[in-house]
Short mmCIF file of C-alpha atoms and ligand atoms in Angstrom, two decimals:
data_model
loop_
_atom_site.label_atom_id
_atom_site.label_comp_id
_atom_site.label_asym_id
_atom_site.label_seq_id
_atom_site.Cartn_x
_atom_site.Cartn_y
_atom_site.Cartn_z
CA MET Y 1 -7.28 -30.00 10.03
CA ASN Y 2 -10.96 -29.75 9.33
CA ALA Y 3 -11.77 -31.59 6.07
CA GLU Y 4 -13.99 -28.74 4.92
CA HIS Y 5 -11.08 -26.33 4.68
CA ARG Y 6 -9.58 -25.49 1.33
CA ARG Y 7 -5.81 -25.63 1.79
CA LEU Y 8 -3.58 -22.87 0.55
CA ARG Y 9 0.11 -22.30 1.09
CA THR Y 10 2.24 -19.16 1.04
CA ARG Y 11 5.43 -17.99 2.69
CA VAL Y 12 3.99 -14.99 4.55
CA ALA Y 13 0.34 -14.79 5.61
CA VAL Y 14 -0.45 -11.11 6.04
CA ILE Y 15 -3.50 -10.31 8.18
CA GLY Y 16 -4.72 -6.81 7.39
CA ALA Y 17 -4.68 -4.72 4.21
CA GLY Y 18 -3.76 -1.43 5.84
CA PRO Y 19 -0.48 0.47 5.41
CA ALA Y 20 1.67 -2.11 7.25
CA GLY Y 21 0.23 -5.20 5.55
CA LEU Y 22 0.04 -3.83 2.03
CA MET Y 23 3.48 -2.22 2.18
CA LEU Y 24 4.98 -5.43 3.55
CA SER Y 25 3.38 -7.54 0.82
CA HIS Y 26 4.57 -5.05 -1.80
CA LEU Y 27 8.17 -4.97 -0.52
CA LEU Y 28 8.29 -8.77 -0.20
CA SER Y 29 7.13 -9.21 -3.78
CA LEU Y 30 10.09 -7.12 -4.97
CA SER Y 31 12.33 -9.72 -3.32
CA GLY Y 32 10.43 -12.63 -4.82
CA ILE Y 33 8.80 -13.63 -1.52
CA ASP Y 34 5.16 -14.59 -1.94
CA SER Y 35 2.43 -13.58 0.48
CA VAL Y 36 -1.35 -13.66 0.79
CA VAL Y 37 -3.09 -10.61 2.28
CA ILE Y 38 -6.51 -10.93 3.91
CA ASP Y 39 -8.80 -8.28 5.39
CA LEU Y 40 -12.24 -8.24 6.97
CA ARG Y 41 -13.10 -5.02 5.18
CA GLU Y 42 -14.20 -4.57 1.60
CA ARG Y 43 -11.76 -3.01 -0.82
CA ALA Y 44 -14.07 0.02 -1.30
CA ASP Y 45 -14.05 0.69 2.47
CA ILE Y 46 -10.28 0.58 2.64
CA GLU Y 47 -9.95 2.87 -0.35
CA THR Y 48 -12.36 5.53 0.91
CA THR Y 49 -12.02 5.72 4.71
CA VAL Y 50 -10.53 9.12 5.55
CA ARG Y 51 -7.52 8.90 7.84
CA ALA Y 52 -4.40 11.02 8.35
CA GLY Y 53 -2.54 12.65 5.54
CA ILE Y 54 1.12 13.31 6.26
CA LEU Y 55 3.91 11.18 4.78
CA GLU Y 56 7.40 11.48 6.23
CA GLN Y 57 10.34 11.88 3.87
CA GLY Y 58 11.38 8.25 4.42
CA THR Y 59 7.88 7.03 3.55
CA VAL Y 60 7.82 9.03 0.33
CA ASP Y 61 11.33 7.88 -0.59
CA LEU Y 62 10.46 4.24 0.07
CA MET Y 63 7.31 4.56 -2.04
CA THR Y 64 9.06 6.26 -4.95
CA GLY Y 65 12.11 3.99 -4.70
CA THR Y 66 9.91 0.88 -4.98
CA GLY Y 67 7.62 2.05 -7.76
CA VAL Y 68 4.49 3.10 -5.85
CA GLY Y 69 5.17 6.81 -5.32
CA GLU Y 70 4.19 8.28 -8.66
CA ARG Y 71 0.78 9.63 -7.60
CA ALA Y 72 2.06 10.73 -4.18
CA LEU Y 73 4.59 12.92 -6.00
CA SER Y 74 2.27 14.22 -8.73
CA GLU Y 75 -0.94 14.61 -6.72
CA GLY Y 76 0.37 15.08 -3.18
CA GLN Y 77 1.86 18.34 -1.99
CA CYS Y 78 5.40 18.67 -0.71
CA HIS Y 79 5.55 20.80 2.45
CA GLY Y 80 8.89 22.26 3.49
CA GLY Y 81 7.57 23.71 6.73
CA ILE Y 82 4.79 23.80 9.32
CA GLY Y 83 3.45 26.61 11.47
CA ILE Y 84 3.15 26.60 15.25
CA ARG Y 85 0.60 29.24 16.18
CA SER Y 86 0.01 30.70 19.60
CA ARG Y 87 -1.20 34.06 20.94
CA GLY Y 88 -2.21 35.10 17.43
CA GLU Y 89 1.23 34.59 15.91
CA THR Y 90 2.39 31.79 13.60
CA ARG Y 91 6.02 30.75 13.87
CA ARG Y 92 7.34 28.66 11.00
CA ILE Y 93 9.41 25.53 11.47
CA ASP Y 94 11.55 25.34 8.33
CA LEU Y 95 11.59 21.57 8.01
CA SER Y 96 13.64 21.36 4.83
CA GLY Y 97 16.05 24.15 5.78
CA LEU Y 98 16.77 22.52 9.13
CA THR Y 99 16.91 18.86 8.09
CA GLY Y 100 17.04 18.56 4.28
CA ARG Y 101 13.82 16.62 4.60
CA SER Y 102 10.21 17.58 4.03
CA VAL Y 103 6.81 15.92 4.35
CA HIS Y 104 4.14 15.13 1.80
CA LEU Y 105 0.48 15.82 2.20
CA TYR Y 106 -1.11 12.76 0.59
CA PRO Y 107 -4.04 10.98 2.26
CA GLN Y 108 -3.57 7.51 3.69
CA HIS Y 109 -6.40 5.99 1.62
CA GLU Y 110 -4.63 7.18 -1.54
CA VAL Y 111 -1.47 5.38 -0.38
CA LEU Y 112 -3.59 2.27 0.11
CA LYS Y 113 -5.12 2.60 -3.37
CA ASP Y 114 -1.63 2.81 -4.86
CA LEU Y 115 -0.40 -0.23 -2.94
CA ILE Y 116 -3.49 -2.31 -3.81
CA ALA Y 117 -3.14 -1.39 -7.48
CA ALA Y 118 0.55 -2.35 -7.45
CA ARG Y 119 -0.11 -5.69 -5.74
CA LEU Y 120 -2.91 -6.57 -8.14
CA ALA Y 121 -0.85 -5.53 -11.17
CA ALA Y 122 1.92 -7.85 -9.93
CA GLY Y 123 -0.54 -10.75 -9.60
CA GLY Y 124 -0.67 -10.53 -5.80
CA ASP Y 125 -3.25 -12.51 -3.81
CA LEU Y 126 -5.36 -10.01 -1.85
CA ARG Y 127 -8.61 -11.19 -0.26
CA PHE Y 128 -11.11 -8.62 0.99
CA GLY Y 129 -14.34 -9.20 2.92
CA VAL Y 130 -13.10 -12.33 4.70
CA SER Y 131 -14.47 -13.34 8.11
CA GLY Y 132 -13.77 -15.68 11.00
CA VAL Y 133 -9.99 -15.13 11.03
CA SER Y 134 -7.93 -17.17 13.51
CA VAL Y 135 -4.20 -17.73 13.95
CA HIS Y 136 -2.73 -21.16 14.77
CA ASP Y 137 0.51 -22.88 15.77
CA VAL Y 138 2.68 -19.74 15.81
CA THR Y 139 5.19 -21.37 18.14
CA THR Y 140 5.89 -24.07 15.51
CA ASP Y 141 7.63 -23.81 12.11
CA THR Y 142 4.30 -24.40 10.39
CA PRO Y 143 1.83 -21.75 11.55
CA SER Y 144 -1.42 -21.15 9.74
CA VAL Y 145 -4.26 -18.69 9.43
CA ARG Y 146 -7.85 -19.85 9.00
CA PHE Y 147 -10.61 -17.71 7.61
CA THR Y 148 -13.78 -17.73 5.56
CA ASP Y 149 -13.34 -16.27 2.09
CA ALA Y 150 -15.82 -13.72 0.75
CA ASP Y 151 -17.56 -16.53 -1.19
CA GLY Y 152 -18.11 -18.56 2.01
CA THR Y 153 -15.28 -21.09 1.53
CA ARG Y 154 -13.37 -21.99 4.68
CA VAL Y 155 -9.62 -21.67 4.01
CA GLU Y 156 -6.58 -22.91 5.87
CA LEU Y 157 -3.58 -20.85 4.82
CA SER Y 158 -0.32 -22.56 5.80
CA CYS Y 159 2.75 -20.39 5.91
CA ALA Y 160 6.20 -19.95 7.44
CA VAL Y 161 5.47 -16.58 9.04
CA VAL Y 162 2.30 -14.70 10.00
CA ALA Y 163 2.47 -10.91 9.78
CA GLY Y 164 -0.17 -9.43 12.10
CA CYS Y 165 -1.09 -6.09 10.52
CA ASP Y 166 -4.76 -5.92 11.47
CA GLY Y 167 -4.74 -2.91 13.75
CA SER Y 168 -5.43 -2.37 17.41
CA ARG Y 169 -8.69 -4.34 17.43
CA GLY Y 170 -7.57 -7.24 15.22
CA VAL Y 171 -7.04 -10.88 16.15
CA SER Y 172 -3.25 -10.75 15.79
CA ARG Y 173 -2.40 -8.78 18.90
CA SER Y 174 -4.54 -11.07 21.03
CA ALA Y 175 -2.64 -14.07 19.61
CA VAL Y 176 0.32 -12.93 21.74
CA PRO Y 177 -0.52 -14.70 25.02
CA GLU Y 178 -1.30 -12.45 27.95
CA SER Y 179 1.23 -14.35 30.04
CA VAL Y 180 4.11 -13.06 27.90
CA ARG Y 181 2.91 -9.61 26.86
CA THR Y 182 3.04 -6.16 28.38
CA ASP Y 183 0.57 -3.59 27.17
CA TYR Y 184 1.88 -0.06 27.68
CA PHE Y 185 -1.17 2.16 27.45
CA ARG Y 186 -2.27 5.74 27.99
CA ALA Y 187 -5.66 7.28 27.22
CA TYR Y 188 -5.69 11.07 26.90
CA GLU Y 189 -8.42 13.30 28.27
CA HIS Y 190 -8.83 14.85 24.81
CA GLY Y 191 -10.26 13.80 21.48
CA TRP Y 192 -10.00 15.45 18.07
CA PHE Y 193 -13.07 16.78 16.32
CA GLY Y 194 -12.19 16.37 12.64
CA ILE Y 195 -13.95 17.91 9.67
CA LEU Y 196 -13.66 17.97 5.91
CA THR Y 197 -14.84 21.20 4.35
CA GLU Y 198 -15.33 22.34 0.78
CA ALA Y 199 -13.24 25.48 0.89
CA PRO Y 200 -9.96 26.79 -0.48
CA PRO Y 201 -6.84 26.33 1.67
CA SER Y 202 -6.48 28.74 4.58
CA SER Y 203 -2.71 28.31 4.61
CA ASP Y 204 0.03 26.93 2.32
CA GLU Y 205 1.35 24.79 5.17
CA LEU Y 206 -0.17 22.99 8.17
CA VAL Y 207 -0.83 25.17 11.19
CA TYR Y 208 -0.72 23.60 14.67
CA THR Y 209 -2.46 26.05 17.00
CA HIS Y 210 -2.29 26.41 20.76
CA SER Y 211 -5.04 28.57 22.28
CA GLU Y 212 -6.65 29.02 25.66
CA ARG Y 213 -9.73 27.26 24.28
CA GLY Y 214 -7.60 24.33 23.19
CA PHE Y 215 -5.66 22.94 20.24
CA ALA Y 216 -6.62 23.25 16.56
CA LEU Y 217 -4.94 21.97 13.40
CA ILE Y 218 -5.42 23.38 9.94
CA SER Y 219 -4.55 20.78 7.32
CA SER Y 220 -5.60 20.20 3.74
CA ARG Y 221 -6.57 17.49 1.29
CA THR Y 222 -6.92 19.09 -2.15
CA PRO Y 223 -7.11 22.66 -3.45
CA SER Y 224 -10.89 22.54 -2.85
CA VAL Y 225 -11.21 20.26 0.23
CA GLN Y 226 -9.65 21.08 3.59
CA ARG Y 227 -9.09 18.99 6.70
CA MET Y 228 -9.29 20.67 10.11
CA TYR Y 229 -9.35 19.43 13.68
CA PHE Y 230 -9.93 20.88 17.10
CA GLN Y 231 -9.42 19.42 20.55
CA CYS Y 232 -12.67 18.26 22.15
CA ASP Y 233 -14.06 15.96 24.81
CA PRO Y 234 -13.56 12.40 23.46
CA ALA Y 235 -17.24 11.68 24.28
CA GLU Y 236 -18.42 14.62 22.11
CA ASP Y 237 -21.23 13.80 19.66
CA ALA Y 238 -20.04 15.24 16.35
CA GLN Y 239 -23.50 15.05 14.79
CA ALA Y 240 -24.91 17.32 17.49
CA TRP Y 241 -22.76 20.24 16.31
CA SER Y 242 -24.12 22.68 13.71
CA ASP Y 243 -21.74 23.97 11.04
CA ASP Y 244 -22.02 27.38 12.65
CA ARG Y 245 -20.95 26.12 16.03
CA ILE Y 246 -17.98 24.27 14.51
CA TRP Y 247 -16.79 27.34 12.60
CA THR Y 248 -17.20 29.55 15.66
CA GLU Y 249 -15.05 27.17 17.69
CA LEU Y 250 -12.34 27.00 15.02
CA ARG Y 251 -12.39 30.76 14.42
CA THR Y 252 -12.06 31.50 18.14
CA ARG Y 253 -9.02 29.27 18.43
CA VAL Y 254 -7.24 30.17 15.21
CA ASN Y 255 -8.23 33.53 13.71
CA GLY Y 256 -6.52 36.80 14.55
CA ASN Y 257 -3.83 39.25 13.51
CA GLY Y 258 -4.73 38.97 9.83
CA PHE Y 259 -5.10 35.17 9.77
CA GLU Y 260 -8.61 34.13 8.82
CA LEU Y 261 -9.93 30.67 8.10
CA ARG Y 262 -11.57 30.22 4.69
CA GLU Y 263 -14.88 28.57 5.47
CA GLY Y 264 -17.25 26.39 3.47
CA PRO Y 265 -19.80 23.61 3.81
CA ILE Y 266 -18.74 20.82 6.16
CA ILE Y 267 -18.96 17.54 4.24
CA GLN Y 268 -17.72 15.11 6.87
CA ARG Y 269 -17.22 15.17 10.64
CA GLY Y 270 -16.20 12.79 13.40
CA VAL Y 271 -14.46 12.51 16.77
CA ILE Y 272 -11.14 10.69 17.00
CA PRO Y 273 -9.96 9.28 20.34
CA MET Y 274 -6.37 9.89 21.42
CA ARG Y 275 -4.42 6.95 22.77
CA SER Y 276 -0.86 5.77 23.15
CA ARG Y 277 -0.17 2.05 23.16
CA VAL Y 278 2.85 -0.18 22.69
CA LEU Y 279 2.69 -3.95 22.91
CA ALA Y 280 5.81 -5.81 24.01
CA PRO Y 281 7.04 -8.09 22.62
CA MET Y 282 5.94 -7.21 19.07
CA GLY Y 283 5.15 -10.82 18.27
CA HIS Y 284 5.20 -14.38 19.45
CA GLY Y 285 7.07 -17.21 17.73
CA ARG Y 286 6.37 -16.99 14.00
CA LEU Y 287 3.78 -14.24 14.47
CA LEU Y 288 5.23 -10.75 14.00
CA LEU Y 289 3.11 -7.64 14.56
CA ALA Y 290 3.40 -4.44 12.53
CA GLY Y 291 1.60 -1.08 12.53
CA ASP Y 292 -1.35 -0.40 14.83
CA ALA Y 293 -1.50 -4.06 15.91
CA ALA Y 294 1.74 -3.34 17.79
CA HIS Y 295 1.48 0.35 18.62
CA VAL Y 296 -0.98 3.22 18.48
CA VAL Y 297 -0.04 6.89 18.67
CA PRO Y 298 -2.23 9.97 19.12
CA PRO Y 299 -2.61 11.82 15.80
CA THR Y 300 -0.72 14.95 16.88
CA GLY Y 301 2.64 13.94 15.42
CA ALA Y 302 1.15 12.38 12.25
CA LYS Y 303 3.17 9.24 12.94
CA GLY Y 304 0.70 6.32 12.69
CA LEU Y 305 0.95 5.55 8.97
CA ASN Y 306 4.67 6.30 8.88
CA LEU Y 307 5.40 3.92 11.76
CA ALA Y 308 3.46 1.20 9.96
CA VAL Y 309 5.53 1.71 6.82
CA ALA Y 310 8.80 1.68 8.80
CA ASP Y 311 7.74 -1.57 10.51
CA ALA Y 312 7.04 -3.11 7.12
CA ALA Y 313 10.50 -2.09 5.86
CA VAL Y 314 12.25 -3.54 8.92
CA LEU Y 315 10.19 -6.73 8.79
CA CYS Y 316 10.80 -7.13 5.07
CA GLN Y 317 14.57 -7.11 5.64
CA ALA Y 318 14.22 -9.75 8.37
CA LEU Y 319 12.11 -11.93 6.09
CA GLU Y 320 14.49 -11.56 3.15
CA ARG Y 321 17.33 -12.77 5.34
CA PHE Y 322 15.19 -15.63 6.63
CA PHE Y 323 13.95 -16.88 3.26
CA HIS Y 324 16.99 -16.12 1.12
CA ARG Y 325 19.77 -16.96 3.55
CA GLY Y 326 18.16 -19.23 6.08
CA SER Y 327 18.98 -17.03 9.07
CA ALA Y 328 16.34 -16.14 11.65
CA ASP Y 329 18.55 -13.63 13.49
CA LEU Y 330 16.76 -10.54 12.16
CA LEU Y 331 13.36 -12.08 12.77
CA ALA Y 332 14.35 -12.51 16.41
CA ALA Y 333 15.58 -8.89 16.56
CA TYR Y 334 12.63 -7.41 14.63
CA GLY Y 335 10.50 -6.51 17.66
CA ARG Y 336 13.29 -4.66 19.42
CA THR Y 337 14.38 -2.75 16.32
CA ALA Y 338 10.84 -1.70 15.46
CA ALA Y 339 9.91 -0.90 19.06
CA ASP Y 340 12.88 1.48 19.47
CA ARG Y 341 11.58 3.60 16.63
CA ALA Y 342 7.98 3.26 17.80
CA TRP Y 343 8.88 4.56 21.27
CA ARG Y 344 10.54 7.62 19.75
CA ALA Y 345 7.34 8.31 17.84
CA GLN Y 346 5.40 7.63 21.00
CA HIS Y 347 7.42 10.24 22.85
CA PHE Y 348 7.14 12.80 20.04
CA SER Y 349 3.36 12.39 19.71
CA TRP Y 350 2.89 12.61 23.47
CA TRP Y 351 5.16 15.66 23.63
CA MET Y 352 3.39 17.54 20.81
CA THR Y 353 0.07 16.66 22.47
CA SER Y 354 1.17 17.90 25.89
CA MET Y 355 2.62 21.13 24.46
CA LEU Y 356 -0.43 22.07 22.41
CA HIS Y 357 -3.55 20.70 24.16
CA THR Y 358 -5.05 22.54 27.12
CA ALA Y 359 -6.35 20.80 30.21
CA ALA Y 360 -10.13 20.54 30.59
CA ASP Y 361 -9.96 22.42 33.92
CA GLY Y 362 -8.05 25.38 32.42
CA ASP Y 363 -5.00 24.86 34.69
CA PRO Y 364 -3.36 28.34 34.65
CA PHE Y 365 0.06 26.94 35.61
CA GLY Y 366 -0.07 24.39 32.79
CA LEU Y 367 -1.09 27.07 30.27
CA ARG Y 368 1.87 29.31 31.11
CA ARG Y 369 4.25 26.37 31.10
CA GLN Y 370 3.02 25.52 27.58
CA LEU Y 371 3.55 29.09 26.34
CA ALA Y 372 7.10 29.03 27.69
CA GLU Y 373 7.71 25.68 26.00
CA ILE Y 374 6.35 26.92 22.66
CA ASP Y 375 8.59 29.99 22.94
CA GLN Y 376 11.63 27.84 23.65
CA VAL Y 377 10.96 25.33 20.91
CA THR Y 378 10.13 27.88 18.21
CA GLY Y 379 12.61 30.50 19.43
CA SER Y 380 15.81 28.49 19.23
CA ARG Y 381 17.42 26.71 16.30
CA ALA Y 382 18.02 23.68 18.52
CA GLY Y 383 14.35 23.54 19.49
CA ARG Y 384 13.16 23.93 15.90
CA THR Y 385 15.65 21.29 14.74
CA PHE Y 386 14.44 18.81 17.35
CA LEU Y 387 10.87 19.27 16.19
CA ALA Y 388 11.81 19.19 12.48
CA GLU Y 389 13.87 16.00 12.77
CA ALA Y 390 11.07 14.20 14.55
CA TYR Y 391 8.32 15.56 12.30
CA THR Y 392 10.04 14.65 9.03
CA GLY Y 393 10.89 11.25 10.50
CA TRP Y 394 13.89 9.36 11.75
CA PRO Y 395 15.72 7.13 9.27
CA ILE Y 396 14.28 3.67 8.75
CA PRO Y 397 16.86 1.20 10.14
CA VAL Y 398 18.95 -0.72 7.60
CA THR Y 399 19.34 -4.08 9.30
CA ASP Y 400 20.40 -6.05 6.22
CA PRO Y 401 22.64 -4.17 3.77
CA ALA Y 402 22.04 -6.95 1.20
CA SER Y 403 18.29 -6.26 1.20
CA ALA Y 404 16.61 -5.10 -2.01
CA ILE Y 405 15.43 -1.95 -0.19
CA ALA Y 406 18.68 -1.12 1.68
CA ASP Y 407 19.89 1.32 -1.01
CA VAL Y 408 16.59 3.17 -1.10
CA ILE Y 409 16.58 3.58 2.68
CA THR Y 410 20.24 4.62 2.80
CA ALA Y 411 19.78 7.25 0.09
CA SER Y 412 16.80 8.67 1.97
CA ALA Y 413 18.69 8.80 5.27
CA SER Y 414 21.63 10.65 3.71
CA ARG Y 415 19.64 13.75 2.75
CA THR Y 416 21.21 16.88 4.21
CA PRO Y 417 19.99 20.48 4.48
C1 LIG N 501 -4.28 15.30 8.55
O1 LIG N 501 -4.17 16.05 7.57
O2 LIG N 501 -5.22 14.49 8.64
C2 LIG N 501 -3.31 15.38 9.67
C3 LIG N 501 -2.17 16.15 9.52
C4 LIG N 501 -1.28 16.25 10.56
C5 LIG N 501 -1.50 15.60 11.75
C6 LIG N 501 -2.64 14.81 11.90
C7 LIG N 501 -3.54 14.70 10.86
O3 LIG N 501 -0.64 15.74 12.78
#
């Protein structure tokens, strides 16, 4: 080791203070397993960057059951249904009536604020604004992570396990050698043009809209700030659009038959690319990947954050077994267990995307096929139930019944209509 490094030791080195990394560190601390979390970004960036906003039932239950769900419950909004709108008509999917489960509208950066606050209150070691992160010796029992702390000190963090939670562009995923990894990837021809507007809600529940001009989604943030998206070319320059042009586009896709968007000043805008990606295996030796480092979904199914949280819960159980009972069996199985759930989410997000987004060339056959599909899905109880089960989220796997979080997950999974 380089003599200039300050040496630190922990059991789990967590790279990335996003939903996967922070949730993992939080869950581990409840089981008495210490971790150090590092992130290239500053805390203020993490706590203010606007991302998605839908929490599955299992995510909410895991947060509340482990002491970090208070604000999600009091400040978030519980939604028992969503609307699928096409040809000027909104058809409601009764999520809670069909599944006993609902979703919560509570922005991702608020979840991150809650997790950071909980970790700091518990004396957790979180390091923001680090640089020069590298991962070493993951095929040995003594891996390490090296980085430069915000104050310029070089650090060598020795650990037993590295959790790679640093997203799709982080160093962790590239620490899985190309010779052993398969990158399943799909880029979509669409992007999402997302806005925040200062306006009252246009609808009590989210509205996913199919129109000949393309998809639009009406979501919300607070009673006075709304989140909306519409399908666009991924190369679109959001800054080149006037407010007027944006509202005209949204109105054309969504308004009609008595439904009218409530408009206001647009306070933020941006274009989001749509991609599907799954990395296999989800780790290498003592490096385990979680969240976007392992898989990316298009935003249509609102699955990204929820998948990250489910990964953290599955990985936490594997690590509890490893540290408390000396068995590495669940660590070895982690990638498969997490990937099974990730592929379901991958399918659901792809399916919602393909049902609701129109092809750039208009494709009259495709358009009619989509209308038939929307009719079938919304017009039958089986179709609505399929959508509702996927949207509210599949149960998080209980792999170790002795885990500190097993009861919370089991109680969540046993909800019935
Ligand atoms: C959001 O509110 O940002 C949101 C909601 C549902 C989605 C995607 C994004 O499917």
